CSV table of C-alpha atoms in Angstrom, one decimal:
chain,number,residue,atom,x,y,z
N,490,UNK,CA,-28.6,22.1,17.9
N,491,UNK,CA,-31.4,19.3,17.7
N,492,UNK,CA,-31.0,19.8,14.1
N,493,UNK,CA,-27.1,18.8,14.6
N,494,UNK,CA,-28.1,15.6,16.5
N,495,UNK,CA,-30.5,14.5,14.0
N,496,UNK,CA,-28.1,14.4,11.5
N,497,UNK,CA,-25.3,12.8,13.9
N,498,UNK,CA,-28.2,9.9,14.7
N,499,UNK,CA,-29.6,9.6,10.8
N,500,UNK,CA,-25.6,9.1,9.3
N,501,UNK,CA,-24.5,6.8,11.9
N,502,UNK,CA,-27.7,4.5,12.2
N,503,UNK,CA,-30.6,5.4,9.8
N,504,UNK,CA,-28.5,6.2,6.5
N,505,UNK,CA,-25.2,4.0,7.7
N,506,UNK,CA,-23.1,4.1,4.9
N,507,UNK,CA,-21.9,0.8,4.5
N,508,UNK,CA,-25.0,-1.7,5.6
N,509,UNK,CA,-28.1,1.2,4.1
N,510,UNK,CA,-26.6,3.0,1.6
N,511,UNK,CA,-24.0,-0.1,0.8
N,512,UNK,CA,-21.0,2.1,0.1
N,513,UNK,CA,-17.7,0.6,1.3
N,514,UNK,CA,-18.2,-2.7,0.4
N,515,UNK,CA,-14.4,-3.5,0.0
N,516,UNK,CA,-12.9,-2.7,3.4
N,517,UNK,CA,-16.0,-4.0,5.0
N,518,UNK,CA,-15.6,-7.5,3.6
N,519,UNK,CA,-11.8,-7.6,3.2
N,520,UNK,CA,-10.4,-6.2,6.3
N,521,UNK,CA,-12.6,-7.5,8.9
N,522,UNK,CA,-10.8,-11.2,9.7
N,523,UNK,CA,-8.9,-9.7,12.3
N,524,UNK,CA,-10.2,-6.9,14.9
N,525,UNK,CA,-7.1,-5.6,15.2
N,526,UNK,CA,-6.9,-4.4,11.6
N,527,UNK,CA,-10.6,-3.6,11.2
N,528,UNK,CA,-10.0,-1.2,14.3
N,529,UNK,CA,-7.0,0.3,12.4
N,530,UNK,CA,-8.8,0.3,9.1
N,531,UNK,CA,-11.7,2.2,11.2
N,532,UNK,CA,-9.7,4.9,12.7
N,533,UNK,CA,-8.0,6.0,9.4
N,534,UNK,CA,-11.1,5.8,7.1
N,535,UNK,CA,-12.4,8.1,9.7
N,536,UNK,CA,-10.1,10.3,9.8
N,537,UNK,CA,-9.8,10.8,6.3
N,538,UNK,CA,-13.6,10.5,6.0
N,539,UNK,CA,-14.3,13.6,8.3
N,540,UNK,CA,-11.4,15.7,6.7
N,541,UNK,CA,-12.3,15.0,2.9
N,542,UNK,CA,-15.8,16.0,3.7
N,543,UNK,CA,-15.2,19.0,4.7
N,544,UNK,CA,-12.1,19.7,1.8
N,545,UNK,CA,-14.5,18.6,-1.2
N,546,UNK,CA,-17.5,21.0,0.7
N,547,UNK,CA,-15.8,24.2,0.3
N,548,UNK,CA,-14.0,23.4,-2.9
N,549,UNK,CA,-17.4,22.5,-4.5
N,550,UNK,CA,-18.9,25.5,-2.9
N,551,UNK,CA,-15.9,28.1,-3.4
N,552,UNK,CA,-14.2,26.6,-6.5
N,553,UNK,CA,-16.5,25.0,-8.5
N,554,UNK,CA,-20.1,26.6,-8.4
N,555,UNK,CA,-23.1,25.6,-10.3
N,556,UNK,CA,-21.5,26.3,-12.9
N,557,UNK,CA,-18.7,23.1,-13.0
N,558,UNK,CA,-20.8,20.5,-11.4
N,559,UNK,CA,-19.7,17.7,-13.6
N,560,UNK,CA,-16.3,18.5,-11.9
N,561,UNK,CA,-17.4,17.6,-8.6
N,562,UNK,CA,-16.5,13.5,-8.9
N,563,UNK,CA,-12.8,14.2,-10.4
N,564,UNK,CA,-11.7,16.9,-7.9
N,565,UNK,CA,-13.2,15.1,-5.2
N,566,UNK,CA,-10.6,12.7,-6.1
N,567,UNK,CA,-7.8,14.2,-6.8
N,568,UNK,CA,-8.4,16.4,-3.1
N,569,UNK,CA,-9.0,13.0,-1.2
N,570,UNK,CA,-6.0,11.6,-2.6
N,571,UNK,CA,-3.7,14.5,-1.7
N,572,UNK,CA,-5.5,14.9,1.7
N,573,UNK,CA,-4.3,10.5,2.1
N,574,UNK,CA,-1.3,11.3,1.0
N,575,UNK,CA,-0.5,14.3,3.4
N,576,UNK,CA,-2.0,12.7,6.1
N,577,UNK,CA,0.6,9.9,6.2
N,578,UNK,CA,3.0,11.9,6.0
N,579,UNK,CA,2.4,13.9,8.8
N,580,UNK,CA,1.6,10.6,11.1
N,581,UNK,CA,4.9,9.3,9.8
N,582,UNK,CA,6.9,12.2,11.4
N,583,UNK,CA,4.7,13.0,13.9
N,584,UNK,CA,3.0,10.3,15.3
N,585,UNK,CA,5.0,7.0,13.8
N,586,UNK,CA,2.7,4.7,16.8
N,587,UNK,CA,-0.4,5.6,15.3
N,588,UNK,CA,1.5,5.7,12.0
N,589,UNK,CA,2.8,1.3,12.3
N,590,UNK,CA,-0.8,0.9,13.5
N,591,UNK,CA,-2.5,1.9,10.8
N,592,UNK,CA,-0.2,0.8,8.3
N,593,UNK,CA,-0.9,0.0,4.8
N,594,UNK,CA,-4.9,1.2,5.3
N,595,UNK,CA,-4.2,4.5,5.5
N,596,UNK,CA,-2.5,4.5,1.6
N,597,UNK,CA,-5.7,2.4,0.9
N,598,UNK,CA,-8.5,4.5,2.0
N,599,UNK,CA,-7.6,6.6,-1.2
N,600,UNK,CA,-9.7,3.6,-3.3
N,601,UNK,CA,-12.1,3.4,-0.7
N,602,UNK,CA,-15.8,4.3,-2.1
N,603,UNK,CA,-17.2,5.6,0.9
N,604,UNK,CA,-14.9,8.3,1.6
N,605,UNK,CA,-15.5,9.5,-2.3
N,606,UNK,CA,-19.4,8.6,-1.5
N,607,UNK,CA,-20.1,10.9,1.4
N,608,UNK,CA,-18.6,14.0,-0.1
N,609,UNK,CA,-20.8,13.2,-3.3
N,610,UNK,CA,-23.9,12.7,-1.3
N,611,UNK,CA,-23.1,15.9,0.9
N,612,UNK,CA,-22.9,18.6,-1.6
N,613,UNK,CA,-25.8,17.0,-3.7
N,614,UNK,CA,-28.1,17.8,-0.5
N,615,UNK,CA,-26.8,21.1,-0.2
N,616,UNK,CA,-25.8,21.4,3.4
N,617,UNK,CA,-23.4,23.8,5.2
N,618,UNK,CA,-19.9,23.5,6.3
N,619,UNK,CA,-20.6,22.5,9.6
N,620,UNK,CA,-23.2,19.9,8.5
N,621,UNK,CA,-21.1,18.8,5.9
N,622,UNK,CA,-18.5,18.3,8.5
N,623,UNK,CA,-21.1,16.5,11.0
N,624,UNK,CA,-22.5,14.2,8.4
N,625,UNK,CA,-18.7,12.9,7.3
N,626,UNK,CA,-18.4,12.2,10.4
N,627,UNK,CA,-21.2,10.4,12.0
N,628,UNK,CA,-20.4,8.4,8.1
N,629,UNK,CA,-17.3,7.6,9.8
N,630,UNK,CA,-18.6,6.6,13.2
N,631,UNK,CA,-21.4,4.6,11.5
N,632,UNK,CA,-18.6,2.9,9.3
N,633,UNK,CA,-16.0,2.0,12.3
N,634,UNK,CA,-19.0,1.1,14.4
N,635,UNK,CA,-20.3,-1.6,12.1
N,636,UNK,CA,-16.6,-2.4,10.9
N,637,UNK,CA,-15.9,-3.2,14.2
N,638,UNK,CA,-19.2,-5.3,14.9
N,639,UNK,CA,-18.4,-6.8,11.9
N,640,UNK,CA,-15.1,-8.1,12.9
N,641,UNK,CA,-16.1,-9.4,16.3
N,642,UNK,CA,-18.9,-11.3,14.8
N,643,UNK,CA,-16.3,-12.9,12.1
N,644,UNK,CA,-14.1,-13.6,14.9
N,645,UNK,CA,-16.3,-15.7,16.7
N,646,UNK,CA,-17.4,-17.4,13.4
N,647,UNK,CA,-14.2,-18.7,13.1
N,648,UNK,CA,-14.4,-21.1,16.2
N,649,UNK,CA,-18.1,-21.6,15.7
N,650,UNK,CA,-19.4,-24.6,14.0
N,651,UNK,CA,-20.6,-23.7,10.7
N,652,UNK,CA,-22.2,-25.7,8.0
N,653,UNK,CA,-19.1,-27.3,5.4
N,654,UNK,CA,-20.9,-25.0,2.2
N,655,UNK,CA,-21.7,-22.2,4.1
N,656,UNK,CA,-18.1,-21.9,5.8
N,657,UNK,CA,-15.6,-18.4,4.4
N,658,UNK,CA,-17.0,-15.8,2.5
N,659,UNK,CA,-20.8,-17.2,2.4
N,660,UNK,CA,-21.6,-17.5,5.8
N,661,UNK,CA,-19.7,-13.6,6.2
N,662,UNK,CA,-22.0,-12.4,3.1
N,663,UNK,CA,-24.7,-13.5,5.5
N,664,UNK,CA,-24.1,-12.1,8.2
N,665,UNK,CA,-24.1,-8.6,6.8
N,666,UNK,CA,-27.3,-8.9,5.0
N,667,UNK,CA,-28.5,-10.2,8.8
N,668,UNK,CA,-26.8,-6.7,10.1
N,669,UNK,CA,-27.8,-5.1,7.1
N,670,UNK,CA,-31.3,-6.3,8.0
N,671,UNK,CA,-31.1,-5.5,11.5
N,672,UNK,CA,-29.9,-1.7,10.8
N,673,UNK,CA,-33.3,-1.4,8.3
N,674,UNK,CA,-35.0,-1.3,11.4
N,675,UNK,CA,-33.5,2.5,12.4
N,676,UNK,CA,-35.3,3.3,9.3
N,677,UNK,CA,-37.9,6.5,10.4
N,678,UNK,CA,-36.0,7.2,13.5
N,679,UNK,CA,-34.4,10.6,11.8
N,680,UNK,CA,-34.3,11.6,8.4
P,519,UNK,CA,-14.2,24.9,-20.6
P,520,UNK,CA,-11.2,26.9,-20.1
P,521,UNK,CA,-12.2,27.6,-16.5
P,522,UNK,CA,-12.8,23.9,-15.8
P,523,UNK,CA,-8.6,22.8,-17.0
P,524,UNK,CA,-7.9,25.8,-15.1
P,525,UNK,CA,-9.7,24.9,-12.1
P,526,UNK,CA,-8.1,21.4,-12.5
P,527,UNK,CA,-4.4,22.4,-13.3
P,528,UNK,CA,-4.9,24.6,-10.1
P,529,UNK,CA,-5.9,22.3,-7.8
P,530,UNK,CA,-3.2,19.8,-9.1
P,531,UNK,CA,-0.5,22.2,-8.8
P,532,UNK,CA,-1.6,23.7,-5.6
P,533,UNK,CA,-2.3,20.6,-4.2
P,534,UNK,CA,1.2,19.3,-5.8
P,535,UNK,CA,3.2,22.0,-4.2
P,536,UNK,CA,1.5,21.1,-0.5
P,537,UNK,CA,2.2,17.3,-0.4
P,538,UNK,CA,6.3,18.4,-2.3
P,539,UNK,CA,6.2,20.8,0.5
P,540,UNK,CA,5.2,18.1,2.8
P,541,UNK,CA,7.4,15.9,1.5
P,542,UNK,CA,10.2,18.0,2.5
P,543,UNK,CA,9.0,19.3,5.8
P,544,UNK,CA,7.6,15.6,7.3
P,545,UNK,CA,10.6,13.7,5.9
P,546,UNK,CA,11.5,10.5,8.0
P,547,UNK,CA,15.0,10.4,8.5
P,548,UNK,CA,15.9,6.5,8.0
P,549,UNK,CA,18.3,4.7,9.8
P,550,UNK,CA,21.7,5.7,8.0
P,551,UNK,CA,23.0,1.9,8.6
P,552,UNK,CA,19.9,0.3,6.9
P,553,UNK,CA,21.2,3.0,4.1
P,554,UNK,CA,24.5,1.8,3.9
P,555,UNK,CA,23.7,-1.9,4.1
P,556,UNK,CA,21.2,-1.5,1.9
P,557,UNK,CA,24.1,0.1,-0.5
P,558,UNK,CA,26.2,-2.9,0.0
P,559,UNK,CA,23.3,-5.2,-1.1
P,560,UNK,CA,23.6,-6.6,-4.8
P,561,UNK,CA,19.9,-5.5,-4.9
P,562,UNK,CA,18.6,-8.7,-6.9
P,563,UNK,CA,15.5,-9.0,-5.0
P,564,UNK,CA,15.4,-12.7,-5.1
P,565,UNK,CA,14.9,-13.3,-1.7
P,566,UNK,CA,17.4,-16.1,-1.4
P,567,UNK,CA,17.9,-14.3,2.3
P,568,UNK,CA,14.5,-15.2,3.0
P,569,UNK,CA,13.3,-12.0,3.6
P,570,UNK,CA,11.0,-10.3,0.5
P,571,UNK,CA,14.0,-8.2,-0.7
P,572,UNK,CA,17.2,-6.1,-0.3
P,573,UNK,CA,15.5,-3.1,1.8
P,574,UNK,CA,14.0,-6.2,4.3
P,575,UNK,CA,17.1,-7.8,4.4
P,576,UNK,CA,19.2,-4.6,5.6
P,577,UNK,CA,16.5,-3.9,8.1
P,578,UNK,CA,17.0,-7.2,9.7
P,579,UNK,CA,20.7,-7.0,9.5
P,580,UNK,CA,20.7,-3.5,11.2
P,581,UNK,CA,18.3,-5.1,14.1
P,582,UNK,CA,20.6,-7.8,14.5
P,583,UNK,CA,17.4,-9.9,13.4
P,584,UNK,CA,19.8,-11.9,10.5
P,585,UNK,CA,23.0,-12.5,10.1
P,586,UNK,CA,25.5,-11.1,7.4
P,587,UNK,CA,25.9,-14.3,5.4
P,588,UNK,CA,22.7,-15.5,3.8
P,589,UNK,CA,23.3,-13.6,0.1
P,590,UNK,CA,24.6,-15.9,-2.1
P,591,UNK,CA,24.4,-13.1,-4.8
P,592,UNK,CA,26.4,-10.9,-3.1
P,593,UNK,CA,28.9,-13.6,-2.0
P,594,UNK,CA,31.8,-13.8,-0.1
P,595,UNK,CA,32.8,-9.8,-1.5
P,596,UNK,CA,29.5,-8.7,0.0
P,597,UNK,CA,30.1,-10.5,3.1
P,598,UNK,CA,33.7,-8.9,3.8
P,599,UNK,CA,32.2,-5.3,3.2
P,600,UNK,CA,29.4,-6.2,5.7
P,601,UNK,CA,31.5,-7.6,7.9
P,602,UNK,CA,33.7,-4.6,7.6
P,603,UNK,CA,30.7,-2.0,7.8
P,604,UNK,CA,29.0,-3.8,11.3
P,605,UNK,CA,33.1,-4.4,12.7
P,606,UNK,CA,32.3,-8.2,13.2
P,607,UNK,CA,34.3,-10.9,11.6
P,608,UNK,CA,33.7,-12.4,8.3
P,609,UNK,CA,32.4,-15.5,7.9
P,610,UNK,CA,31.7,-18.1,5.3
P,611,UNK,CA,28.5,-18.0,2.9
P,612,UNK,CA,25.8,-19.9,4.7
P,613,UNK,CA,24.9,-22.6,2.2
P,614,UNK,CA,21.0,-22.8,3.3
P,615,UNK,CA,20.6,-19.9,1.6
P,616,UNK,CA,22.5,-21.2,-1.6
P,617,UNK,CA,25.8,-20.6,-3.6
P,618,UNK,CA,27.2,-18.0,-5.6
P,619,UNK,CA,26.7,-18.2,-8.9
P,620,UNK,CA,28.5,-16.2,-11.6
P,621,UNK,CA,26.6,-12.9,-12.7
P,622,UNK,CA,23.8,-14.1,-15.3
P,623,UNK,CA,20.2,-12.6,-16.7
P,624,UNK,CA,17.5,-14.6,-17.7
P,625,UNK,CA,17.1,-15.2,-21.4
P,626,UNK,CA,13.7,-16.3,-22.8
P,627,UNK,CA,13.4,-18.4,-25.9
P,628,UNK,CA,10.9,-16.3,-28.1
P,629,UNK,CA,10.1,-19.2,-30.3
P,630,UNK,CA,8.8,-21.3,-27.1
P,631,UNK,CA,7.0,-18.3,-25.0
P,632,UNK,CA,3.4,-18.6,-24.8
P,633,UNK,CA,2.6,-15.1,-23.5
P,634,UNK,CA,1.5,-16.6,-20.3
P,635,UNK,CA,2.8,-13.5,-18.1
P,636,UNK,CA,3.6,-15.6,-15.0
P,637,UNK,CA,6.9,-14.6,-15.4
P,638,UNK,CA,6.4,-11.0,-15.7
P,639,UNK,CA,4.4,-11.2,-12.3
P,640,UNK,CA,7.3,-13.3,-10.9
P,641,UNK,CA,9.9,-10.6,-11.7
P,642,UNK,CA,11.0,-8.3,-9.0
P,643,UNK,CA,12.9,-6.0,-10.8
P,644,UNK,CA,10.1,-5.4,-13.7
P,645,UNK,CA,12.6,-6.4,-15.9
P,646,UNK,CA,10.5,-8.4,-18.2
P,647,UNK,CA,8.3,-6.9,-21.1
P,648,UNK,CA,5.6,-8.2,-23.1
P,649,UNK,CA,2.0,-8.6,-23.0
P,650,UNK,CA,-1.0,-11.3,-22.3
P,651,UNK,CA,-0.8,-13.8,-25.1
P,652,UNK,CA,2.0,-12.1,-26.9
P,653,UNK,CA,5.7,-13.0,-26.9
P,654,UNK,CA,7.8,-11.8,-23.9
P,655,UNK,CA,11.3,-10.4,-23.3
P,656,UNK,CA,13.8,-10.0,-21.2
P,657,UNK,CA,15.4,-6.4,-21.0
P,658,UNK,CA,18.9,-7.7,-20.1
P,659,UNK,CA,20.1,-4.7,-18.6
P,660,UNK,CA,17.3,-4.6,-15.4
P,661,UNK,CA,17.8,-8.3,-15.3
P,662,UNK,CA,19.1,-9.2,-12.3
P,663,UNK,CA,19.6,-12.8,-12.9
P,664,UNK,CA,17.3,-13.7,-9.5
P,665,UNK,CA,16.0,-16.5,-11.3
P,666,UNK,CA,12.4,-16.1,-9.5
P,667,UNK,CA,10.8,-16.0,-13.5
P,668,UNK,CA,12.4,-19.8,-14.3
P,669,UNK,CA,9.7,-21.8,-11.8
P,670,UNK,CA,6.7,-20.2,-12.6
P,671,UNK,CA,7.1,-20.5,-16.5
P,672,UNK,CA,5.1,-23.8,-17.7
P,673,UNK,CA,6.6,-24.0,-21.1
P,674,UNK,CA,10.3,-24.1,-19.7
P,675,UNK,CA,11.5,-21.6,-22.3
P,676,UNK,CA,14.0,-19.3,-20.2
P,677,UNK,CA,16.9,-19.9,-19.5
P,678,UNK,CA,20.3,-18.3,-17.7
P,679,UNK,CA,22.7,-16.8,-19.6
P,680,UNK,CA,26.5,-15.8,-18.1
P,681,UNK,CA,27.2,-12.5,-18.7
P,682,UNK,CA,31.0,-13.1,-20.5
P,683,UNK,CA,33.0,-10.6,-18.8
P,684,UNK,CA,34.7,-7.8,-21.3
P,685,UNK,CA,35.8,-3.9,-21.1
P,686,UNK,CA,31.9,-3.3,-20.8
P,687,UNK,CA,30.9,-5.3,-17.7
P,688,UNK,CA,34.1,-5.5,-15.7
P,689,UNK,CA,33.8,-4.1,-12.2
P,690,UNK,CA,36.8,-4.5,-9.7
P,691,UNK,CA,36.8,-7.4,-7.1
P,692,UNK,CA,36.7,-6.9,-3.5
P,693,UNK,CA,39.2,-7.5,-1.4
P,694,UNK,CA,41.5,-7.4,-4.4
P,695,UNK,CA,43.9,-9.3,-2.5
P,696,UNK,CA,42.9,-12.8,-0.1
P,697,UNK,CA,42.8,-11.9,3.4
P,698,UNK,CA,44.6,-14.7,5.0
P,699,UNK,CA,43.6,-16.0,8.6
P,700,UNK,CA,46.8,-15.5,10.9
């Protein structure tokens, strides 16, 4: 059980996939100028991020084997890709609220390198199912979490009085290495 | 080796039945009157409506969002089946959005293109071939004649061409006979 929390506390805070182990880049910069999208952009990476963890885990461990290990990156994609593009369409039947707030982030999660990241990372530490399950899914707390800082913190740097050179992407570049330097300081807490 | 393309044409085809399955099983039923507007729609994409396309368009028409007379493509023939469809009453093209203009498709002067690809991006049809730094060309039969490629192209070298009505390209005019206000 501790063992469970440990790795809960080390992927969202310690290893957090997008400002320690710098995956995720792309969504990170481009779809935090708004909260509202960031917190949209959030809740569909997770989703997808949990579920494609656990997908890639037991094809790696039931299809592929030791033996087909330099599979592992191309059915990884092809599974996340399918598990995207099942996903919409189940929120577009079932749920279409969540479906119109989400929008055009869920299709793009598919390029996302994060959610192709974590499942890499997983099976190269050889965990079990449950584990594998956990650790996608304190990646994608520790991705909406800091997403969703993110956001606020470009939000206010909007009205705030910023140096001409600095202003746009520079000053946003910044303030992630600030965070990213900030969240170095979990570092030791739990492996 | 064997195993590994059989491993990958499994999962493809397994993974290929699930989301055709899905397909089927999660399918959205749209709004049958977006459909039929949509069907009435020239489908130029040129956005002379204002709105990005022919699908956008119908949407707003079906909300009540826009009215029935901003496509100049369609003109006054597109107007009267509208009109006809939603049971409101005709009315004229309005002229902010532009004028009819007999059917045309874009032409481009081989001699003069630079290869620039604007106008490929520009197209909404994908109706224009050709490559970076290579002559371009117009495959007349997607052309819509939208005329979104002609700003965008710095050398000035397409141009719109009527298409000359024969056997080939005649369709039948709609309503084949003025309706007369009583």
């Amino acid at each position: 059980m501790e063992n469970y929390l440990l790795i809960l506390i080390g992927t969202v805070f310690v290893n957090n996939i997008v400002l320690v182990r710098i995956l995720g880049l792309c969504p990170f910069m481009g779809v935090s100028k708004r909260l509202e999208a960031s917190i949209g952009m959030a809740l569909a990476t997770a989703f997808v991020l949990t579920l494609g963890s656990g997908a890639s885990f037991l094809i790696d461990k039931y299809l592929l084997g030791p033996d087909l290990i330099f599979l592992r990156t191309l059915s990884f994609i092809v599974v996340i890709a399918a598990i995207v593009q099942f996903t919409e369409m189940y929120l577009h039947k079932q749920h279409p609220l969540l479906y119109q707030v989400l929008g055009i982030y869920l299709p793009l999660i598919t390029t996302n390198c994060a959610v192709l990241g974590i499942p890499l990372i997983i099976v190269q530490e050889r965990h079990n199912l449950l584990e594998a399950l956990l650790i996608g899914f304190g990646g994608a707390v520790g991705f909406s979490m800091v997403l969703i800082i993110f956001a606020g913190l470009r939000e206010r740097l909007e009205s705030a009085e910023v140096p001409a050179i600095f202003r746009g992407s520079a000053i946003a570049m910044i303030t992630a290495g600030l965070m990213s330097i900030a969240f170095m300081g979990f570092a030791g807490l739990a492996k | 080796m064997s195993t590994a393309l059989l491993i990958m044409i499994g999962l493809a085809l397994f993974l290929g039945l699930v989301l055709g399955y899905a397909a089927i099983k999660f399918k959205v039923a749209e709004s049958p009157l977006v459909q039929k507007i949509d069907a009435i729609l020239p489908q130029t994409q040129c956005g002379q409506c204002g709105f990005p396309g022919c699908k956008p368009y119908a949407t707003a028409i079906a909300s009540g969002e826009a009215d029935i007379n901003q496509c100049p493509p369609g003109g006054e023939e597109g107007i009267h089946k509208l009109a006809e469809l939603l049971g409101v009453d005709p009315k004229p093209l309005n002229a902010e959005h532009g004028v009819p203009k007999p059917k045309s498709v874009a032409v481009i002067d081989e001699e003069l293109c630079i290869g620039c690809t604007l106008c490929i991006q520009a197209c909404p049809v994908d109706a224009i071939l050709g490559a970076a730094k290579h002559m371009h060309t117009v495959i007349a039969k997607e052309c819509t004649g939208c005329e979104l490629c002609i700003p965008p192209c710095p050398v000035d070298c397409i141009q719109m061409q009527v298409v000359q009505e024969d056997l080939t390209t005649w369709k039948s005019k709609y309503p084949l006979h003025e309706i007369r206000n009583v």
